[in-house]
Amino acid sequence: MNWLANLSQTYDDHAHVAGQFELKKDGREYALIPLSHTTQTAHIEVHLDMEGHFLSAQVVCKEEGSTIIPCTEAAASRTSAPVPYPLFDKLMYVAGDYVRYCEAPKGTPHQDYLSQLQDWCNSPYGDRKVRSVYEYVRQGTLIEDLVRHEVLHPGADGKLLGKCTPELEKRIGKRPEIFNVIVGDQSGAFVRFAVHEPGQIEHRLWRDTQVQESFTQYYASRMEDTDLCYVSGEWLPIAEKHASRIRHSGDKSKLISANDSAGFTYRGRFRTSREAAVVSYEVSQKGHNALKWLIERQGTTKDGKVFLVWGSEQLKQPEPQEDIYDLFAAHEMEPEVMGDSTHKQYALQVRDALVGFRYDPQYASIADVTIMILDAATPGRMSIVYYRNLDQNVYIDQLEHWYITCYWRYRYRKNQTASTGSATFVKTPTPKDIAFAAYGPRASDKVVKGLMERILPCIVDQRQIPLDIVRSAVQRASNPVGMEEWEWQKTLSIACALVNKHYAKEGYGLYLKAESTDRSYLFGRLLAVADVLEERDLNREKKRSGSSSHRATNAVRYMNVFSHRPLRTWKIIYAQIQPYLVRMGDKSFFYNKLCQEIMGKFELQQFNDEPLTGLFLMGYYNQRDEMYTSKQAKEAGQANSSQEALQDPPDKVTDDHSE
């Protein structure tokens, strides 16, 4: 129950903002819900005076529909059985004239609603504004008033229309607003109330803290069944039913449920659910309400799976799924253009971006970070599939280690214009990018969320990236013919980042490791030489003829089969580049010499047809990069002194892969 205690403490730390709405990026509202409350989407807003007289009504737009409503345990878990909410609810509960305009419901929902509302009003905790609502709804004229003000629309038979008709649109001159906000027919509309005092004072009851506190105290006074709470260790009123709607307003899944007395929830181990666990109503409400608030505020949802990170002192924390450039942007940092600069620049930028979370003076030096993943296997049961609570400094250290060990060069066209051109940046791939690199851009949300879950321990706990993910990314990057140029370049960079992370102890990096004798790395270098050689000749011919067509080189076309049978495929590629070498004349000396130097590093028994590891991609990428950038660096007078530059190719070739 550590997770519930943690969430309950989070609620206590931020109880001062309970009931206060905030705006999401999409313009929708959310709030930390007070105890004994929940949220619903309202469709109709009714305005009353203090004596309970109808003033006006309007349809609520979708962006403003989120409504905090008082809620009992029974109402929070209602399904098909009619159980009313105490104040705001659907027409079948609130409208006394419902049967006049709609099909008669089962049971007595309106009478149950009135009885419950009257009991609240007559209690010592009753509120006069709630009394105004009671005085109005007991008159039984709600739907009649809404029809009169053209908020609801009946048909020729006097019953509310199930859907909008052309005749209705023609009669009122437009599509009725109610049909733009409600799913289903008008009888399912949810109603909320506002009360006006003399002097133009409006009380929107769903935001009125006095009304919220009134119901919280009233409902607490009615709870008499107490027991020892397993979370707080105190003797408190217990929760028989726990909250749903955790991920969104339509979510019926629960984290805690023990209502299956005839099934296998606890049968065979305990006689009653209380012997398994007892959670107090207060702790359950605080924990679940804090969880809902955090998910709305900063959670990441993928196909129903929620990824959530929060801090005990500083709620907003850098997330493992977050793009490092988003973190740079949050700190108004521009990513360094990585021409001939080293990985050290990138590492320094990462540390600068994270230092604000590590040394923020307004927070305590000792703080925790909680990481939680939620998912529901069935519509009614939700589980915590991953949970970690660790020191904030340890968490930041783990993130920093991930960012500066799993990285590679990316080619992007930033603010693409004819003058800006392209630039190369060092970047760490996000888990989502890794998923698309490993399984393709059409990977289902189920596959993507599964990979994101598997990558999370690699970031937080410094575990090795699963080998099947690395192999899948390498396999896709080895097949450039099946992708567009920009997609292949991105996939290649992500695959190299994963391979670089996998072989971190070998000391490979962004630049060519000329002293390496690994056969896969060497074969990758050979492939790059053949690729650059043919690409140079093709570009020259394209300029001469004025053609805009682009043909893939033999090295690119054969890359996939080359990764499986390198020796046999190299013989084919080498034979096909001979005409290009002949046309070069003396300029071919550079490429022949480079091939000889690379082949001289092979041990005789290694020059065989065994499949290559992912290092061949790094060898290919680094050798190409070396051949293109060494001349550029020399022209700019910025030759990198930390590495031995190879001889420049005879002619400069533009290497501009933009996304």
GROMACS .gro file of N, CA and C in nm, residues 469-553:
model
  255
  469ILE      N    1   1.501  -0.590  -2.918
  469ILE     CA    2   1.470  -0.454  -2.965
  469ILE      C    3   1.586  -0.400  -3.049
  470VAL      N    4   1.708  -0.422  -3.000
  470VAL     CA    5   1.826  -0.377  -3.075
  470VAL      C    6   1.832  -0.446  -3.210
  471ARG      N    7   1.809  -0.576  -3.212
  471ARG     CA    8   1.816  -0.651  -3.338
  471ARG      C    9   1.708  -0.606  -3.436
  472SER      N   10   1.588  -0.578  -3.385
  472SER     CA   11   1.481  -0.532  -3.474
  472SER      C   12   1.515  -0.398  -3.538
  473ALA      N   13   1.570  -0.307  -3.458
  473ALA     CA   14   1.608  -0.176  -3.512
  473ALA      C   15   1.721  -0.190  -3.614
  474VAL      N   16   1.817  -0.275  -3.585
  474VAL     CA   17   1.929  -0.298  -3.679
  474VAL      C   18   1.877  -0.358  -3.808
  475GLN      N   19   1.785  -0.453  -3.798
  475GLN     CA   20   1.730  -0.518  -3.916
  475GLN      C   21   1.658  -0.418  -4.005
  476ARG      N   22   1.578  -0.329  -3.945
  476ARG     CA   23   1.507  -0.230  -4.027
  476ARG      C   24   1.603  -0.127  -4.086
  477ALA      N   25   1.704  -0.087  -4.009
  477ALA     CA   26   1.802   0.009  -4.061
  477ALA      C   27   1.886  -0.051  -4.172
  478SER      N   28   1.895  -0.184  -4.176
  478SER     CA   29   1.973  -0.252  -4.280
  478SER      C   30   1.896  -0.269  -4.410
  479ASN      N   31   1.774  -0.219  -4.414
  479ASN     CA   32   1.690  -0.234  -4.533
  479ASN      C   33   1.642  -0.097  -4.581
  480PRO      N   34   1.733  -0.013  -4.628
  480PRO     CA   35   1.694   0.123  -4.667
  480PRO      C   36   1.604   0.129  -4.789
  481VAL      N   37   1.607   0.026  -4.872
  481VAL     CA   38   1.525   0.028  -4.994
  481VAL      C   39   1.376   0.031  -4.960
  482GLY      N   40   1.338  -0.025  -4.845
  482GLY     CA   41   1.198  -0.031  -4.807
  482GLY      C   42   1.146   0.094  -4.740
  483MET      N   43   1.226   0.203  -4.733
  483MET     CA   44   1.185   0.325  -4.665
  483MET      C   45   1.219   0.448  -4.748
  484GLU      N   46   1.152   0.558  -4.716
  484GLU     CA   47   1.192   0.685  -4.774
  484GLU      C   48   1.324   0.729  -4.713
  485GLU      N   49   1.392   0.821  -4.783
  485GLU     CA   50   1.526   0.861  -4.742
  485GLU      C   51   1.529   0.915  -4.599
  486TRP      N   52   1.434   1.009  -4.567
  486TRP     CA   53   1.436   1.069  -4.434
  486TRP      C   54   1.406   0.966  -4.326
  487GLU      N   55   1.314   0.873  -4.356
  487GLU     CA   56   1.278   0.771  -4.256
  487GLU      C   57   1.396   0.678  -4.230
  488TRP      N   58   1.467   0.643  -4.340
  488TRP     CA   59   1.583   0.554  -4.320
  488TRP      C   60   1.692   0.623  -4.240
  489GLN      N   61   1.716   0.752  -4.270
  489GLN     CA   62   1.819   0.824  -4.196
  489GLN      C   63   1.786   0.829  -4.046
  490LYS      N   64   1.659   0.852  -4.013
  490LYS     CA   65   1.619   0.856  -3.872
  490LYS      C   66   1.632   0.718  -3.809
  491THR      N   67   1.586   0.614  -3.881
  491THR     CA   68   1.597   0.477  -3.829
  491THR      C   69   1.742   0.438  -3.811
  492LEU      N   70   1.827   0.477  -3.905
  492LEU     CA   71   1.970   0.446  -3.895
  492LEU      C   72   2.032   0.511  -3.772
  493SER      N   73   1.997   0.636  -3.746
  493SER     CA   74   2.052   0.706  -3.629
  493SER      C   75   2.006   0.641  -3.499
  494ILE      N   76   1.878   0.602  -3.492
  494ILE     CA   77   1.827   0.538  -3.371
  494ILE      C   78   1.892   0.402  -3.351
  495ALA      N   79   1.907   0.325  -3.459
  495ALA     CA   80   1.972   0.194  -3.448
  495ALA      C   81   2.116   0.209  -3.402
  496CYS      N   82   2.187   0.310  -3.455
  496CYS     CA   83   2.325   0.333  -3.411
  496CYS      C   84   2.330   0.373  -3.264
  497ALA      N   85   2.231   0.451  -3.217
  497ALA     CA   86   2.227   0.488  -3.076
  497ALA      C   87   2.210   0.365  -2.988
  498LEU      N   88   2.123   0.273  -3.028
  498LEU     CA   89   2.101   0.151  -2.950
  498LEU      C   90   2.224   0.062  -2.952
  499VAL      N   91   2.287   0.049  -3.069
  499VAL     CA   92   2.408  -0.033  -3.079
  499VAL      C   93   2.521   0.030  -2.998
  500ASN      N   94   2.533   0.161  -3.004
  500ASN     CA   95   2.634   0.232  -2.926
  500ASN      C   96   2.615   0.209  -2.777
  501LYS      N   97   2.486   0.210  -2.733
  501LYS     CA   98   2.455   0.183  -2.593
  501LYS      C   99   2.488   0.037  -2.558
  502HIS      N  100   2.456  -0.055  -2.649
  502HIS     CA  101   2.479  -0.198  -2.623
  502HIS      C  102   2.628  -0.229  -2.613
  503TYR      N  103   2.710  -0.161  -2.694
  503TYR     CA  104   2.855  -0.186  -2.694
  503TYR      C  105   2.929  -0.072  -2.625
  504ALA      N  106   2.868  -0.017  -2.519
  504ALA     CA  107   2.927   0.099  -2.452
  504ALA      C  108   3.068   0.070  -2.399
  505LYS      N  109   3.090  -0.052  -2.351
  505LYS     CA  110   3.220  -0.087  -2.294
  505LYS      C  111   3.329  -0.097  -2.401
  506GLU      N  112   3.291  -0.109  -2.528
  506GLU     CA  113   3.389  -0.121  -2.636
  506GLU      C  114   3.450   0.013  -2.675
  507GLY      N  115   3.388   0.123  -2.632
  507GLY     CA  116   3.446   0.254  -2.657
  507GLY      C  117   3.416   0.312  -2.793
  508TYR      N  118   3.310   0.265  -2.859
  508TYR     CA  119   3.270   0.326  -2.986
  508TYR      C  120   3.195   0.455  -2.956
  509GLY      N  121   3.186   0.542  -3.054
  509GLY     CA  122   3.117   0.668  -3.032
  509GLY      C  123   3.079   0.732  -3.162
  510LEU      N  124   3.070   0.867  -3.160
  510LEU     CA  125   3.023   0.940  -3.277
  510LEU      C  126   3.123   0.942  -3.391
  511TYR      N  127   3.249   0.924  -3.361
  511TYR     CA  128   3.352   0.938  -3.463
  511TYR      C  129   3.413   0.804  -3.498
  512LEU      N  130   3.475   0.803  -3.612
  512LEU     CA  131   3.534   0.680  -3.665
  512LEU      C  132   3.641   0.627  -3.570
  513LYS      N  133   3.629   0.499  -3.536
  513LYS     CA  134   3.730   0.433  -3.455
  513LYS      C  135   3.820   0.355  -3.550
  514ALA      N  136   3.920   0.427  -3.603
  514ALA     CA  137   4.003   0.370  -3.710
  514ALA      C  138   4.083   0.250  -3.664
  515GLU      N  139   4.110   0.239  -3.534
  515GLU     CA  140   4.192   0.128  -3.484
  515GLU      C  141   4.112   0.002  -3.458
  516SER      N  142   3.981   0.006  -3.474
  516SER     CA  143   3.898  -0.111  -3.446
  516SER      C  144   3.927  -0.223  -3.545
  517THR      N  145   3.930  -0.345  -3.493
  517THR     CA  146   3.951  -0.463  -3.579
  517THR      C  147   3.829  -0.555  -3.576
  518ASP      N  148   3.718  -0.507  -3.524
  518ASP     CA  149   3.596  -0.588  -3.525
  518ASP      C  150   3.551  -0.608  -3.670
  519ARG      N  151   3.523  -0.731  -3.708
  519ARG     CA  152   3.492  -0.762  -3.848
  519ARG      C  153   3.363  -0.692  -3.894
  520SER      N  154   3.262  -0.684  -3.806
  520SER     CA  155   3.138  -0.617  -3.845
  520SER      C  156   3.162  -0.469  -3.870
  521TYR      N  157   3.240  -0.406  -3.782
  521TYR     CA  158   3.272  -0.265  -3.798
  521TYR      C  159   3.351  -0.241  -3.927
  522LEU      N  160   3.444  -0.329  -3.957
  522LEU     CA  161   3.526  -0.314  -4.076
  522LEU      C  162   3.445  -0.335  -4.203
  523PHE      N  163   3.358  -0.435  -4.203
  523PHE     CA  164   3.272  -0.456  -4.320
  523PHE      C  165   3.182  -0.334  -4.343
  524GLY      N  166   3.133  -0.274  -4.234
  524GLY     CA  167   3.053  -0.154  -4.247
  524GLY      C  168   3.131  -0.039  -4.309
  525ARG      N  169   3.257  -0.027  -4.273
  525ARG     CA  170   3.342   0.077  -4.332
  525ARG      C  171   3.361   0.053  -4.482
  526LEU      N  172   3.383  -0.072  -4.521
  526LEU     CA  173   3.397  -0.103  -4.664
  526LEU      C  174   3.271  -0.065  -4.741
  527LEU      N  175   3.156  -0.097  -4.684
  527LEU     CA  176   3.031  -0.064  -4.750
  527LEU      C  177   3.017   0.087  -4.767
  528ALA      N  178   3.060   0.163  -4.667
  528ALA     CA  179   3.052   0.309  -4.675
  528ALA      C  180   3.141   0.364  -4.785
  529VAL      N  181   3.260   0.308  -4.801
  529VAL     CA  182   3.352   0.354  -4.906
  529VAL      C  183   3.290   0.332  -5.043
  530ALA      N  184   3.233   0.213  -5.064
  530ALA     CA  185   3.168   0.184  -5.192
  530ALA      C  186   3.049   0.277  -5.214
  531ASP      N  187   2.976   0.307  -5.109
  531ASP     CA  188   2.859   0.394  -5.120
  531ASP      C  189   2.900   0.535  -5.159
  532VAL      N  190   3.000   0.591  -5.091
  532VAL     CA  191   3.044   0.727  -5.119
  532VAL      C  192   3.103   0.736  -5.260
  533LEU      N  193   3.180   0.635  -5.298
  533LEU     CA  194   3.242   0.634  -5.431
  533LEU      C  195   3.136   0.643  -5.540
  534GLU      N  196   3.035   0.555  -5.534
  534GLU     CA  197   2.932   0.552  -5.637
  534GLU      C  198   2.843   0.676  -5.629
  535GLU      N  199   2.814   0.721  -5.508
  535GLU     CA  200   2.729   0.839  -5.493
  535GLU      C  201   2.795   0.961  -5.553
  536ARG      N  202   2.926   0.972  -5.538
  536ARG     CA  203   3.000   1.085  -5.595
  536ARG      C  204   2.989   1.086  -5.747
  537ASP      N  205   3.003   0.970  -5.807
  537ASP     CA  206   2.997   0.962  -5.952
  537ASP      C  207   2.855   0.989  -6.003
  538LEU      N  208   2.756   0.936  -5.930
  538LEU     CA  209   2.617   0.959  -5.971
  538LEU      C  210   2.581   1.107  -5.961
  539ASN      N  211   2.628   1.175  -5.856
  539ASN     CA  212   2.600   1.318  -5.841
  539ASN      C  213   2.665   1.399  -5.952
  540ARG      N  214   2.786   1.358  -5.991
  540ARG     CA  215   2.854   1.429  -6.099
  540ARG      C  216   2.778   1.415  -6.231
  541GLU      N  217   2.732   1.292  -6.256
  541GLU     CA  218   2.656   1.269  -6.379
  541GLU      C  219   2.522   1.342  -6.376
  542LYS      N  220   2.460   1.350  -6.260
  542LYS     CA  221   2.332   1.419  -6.246
  542LYS      C  222   2.348   1.568  -6.273
  543LYS      N  223   2.458   1.627  -6.224
  543LYS     CA  224   2.483   1.768  -6.250
  543LYS      C  225   2.511   1.793  -6.398
  544ARG      N  226   2.582   1.697  -6.459
  544ARG     CA  227   2.618   1.714  -6.599
  544ARG      C  228   2.495   1.707  -6.688
  545SER      N  229   2.404   1.615  -6.658
  545SER     CA  230   2.286   1.597  -6.742
  545SER      C  231   2.170   1.688  -6.702
  546GLY      N  232   2.179   1.748  -6.584
  546GLY     CA  233   2.070   1.833  -6.537
  546GLY      C  234   1.949   1.756  -6.489
  547SER      N  235   1.965   1.626  -6.466
  547SER     CA  236   1.854   1.542  -6.422
  547SER      C  237   1.831   1.561  -6.272
  548SER      N  238   1.703   1.545  -6.233
  548SER     CA  239   1.668   1.557  -6.090
  548SER      C  240   1.638   1.421  -6.028
  549SER      N  241   1.647   1.315  -6.106
  549SER     CA  242   1.618   1.181  -6.055
  549SER      C  243   1.731   1.133  -5.965
  550HIS      N  244   1.695   1.046  -5.873
  550HIS     CA  245   1.793   0.994  -5.777
  550HIS      C  246   1.786   0.843  -5.777
  551ARG      N  247   1.902   0.779  -5.790
  551ARG     CA  248   1.909   0.633  -5.788
  551ARG      C  249   1.992   0.589  -5.669
  552ALA      N  250   1.942   0.488  -5.599
  552ALA     CA  251   2.017   0.436  -5.485
  552ALA      C  252   2.143   0.367  -5.533
  553THR      N  253   2.250   0.379  -5.458
  553THR     CA  254   2.375   0.312  -5.492
  553THR      C  255   2.364   0.162  -5.470
   0.00000   0.00000   0.00000
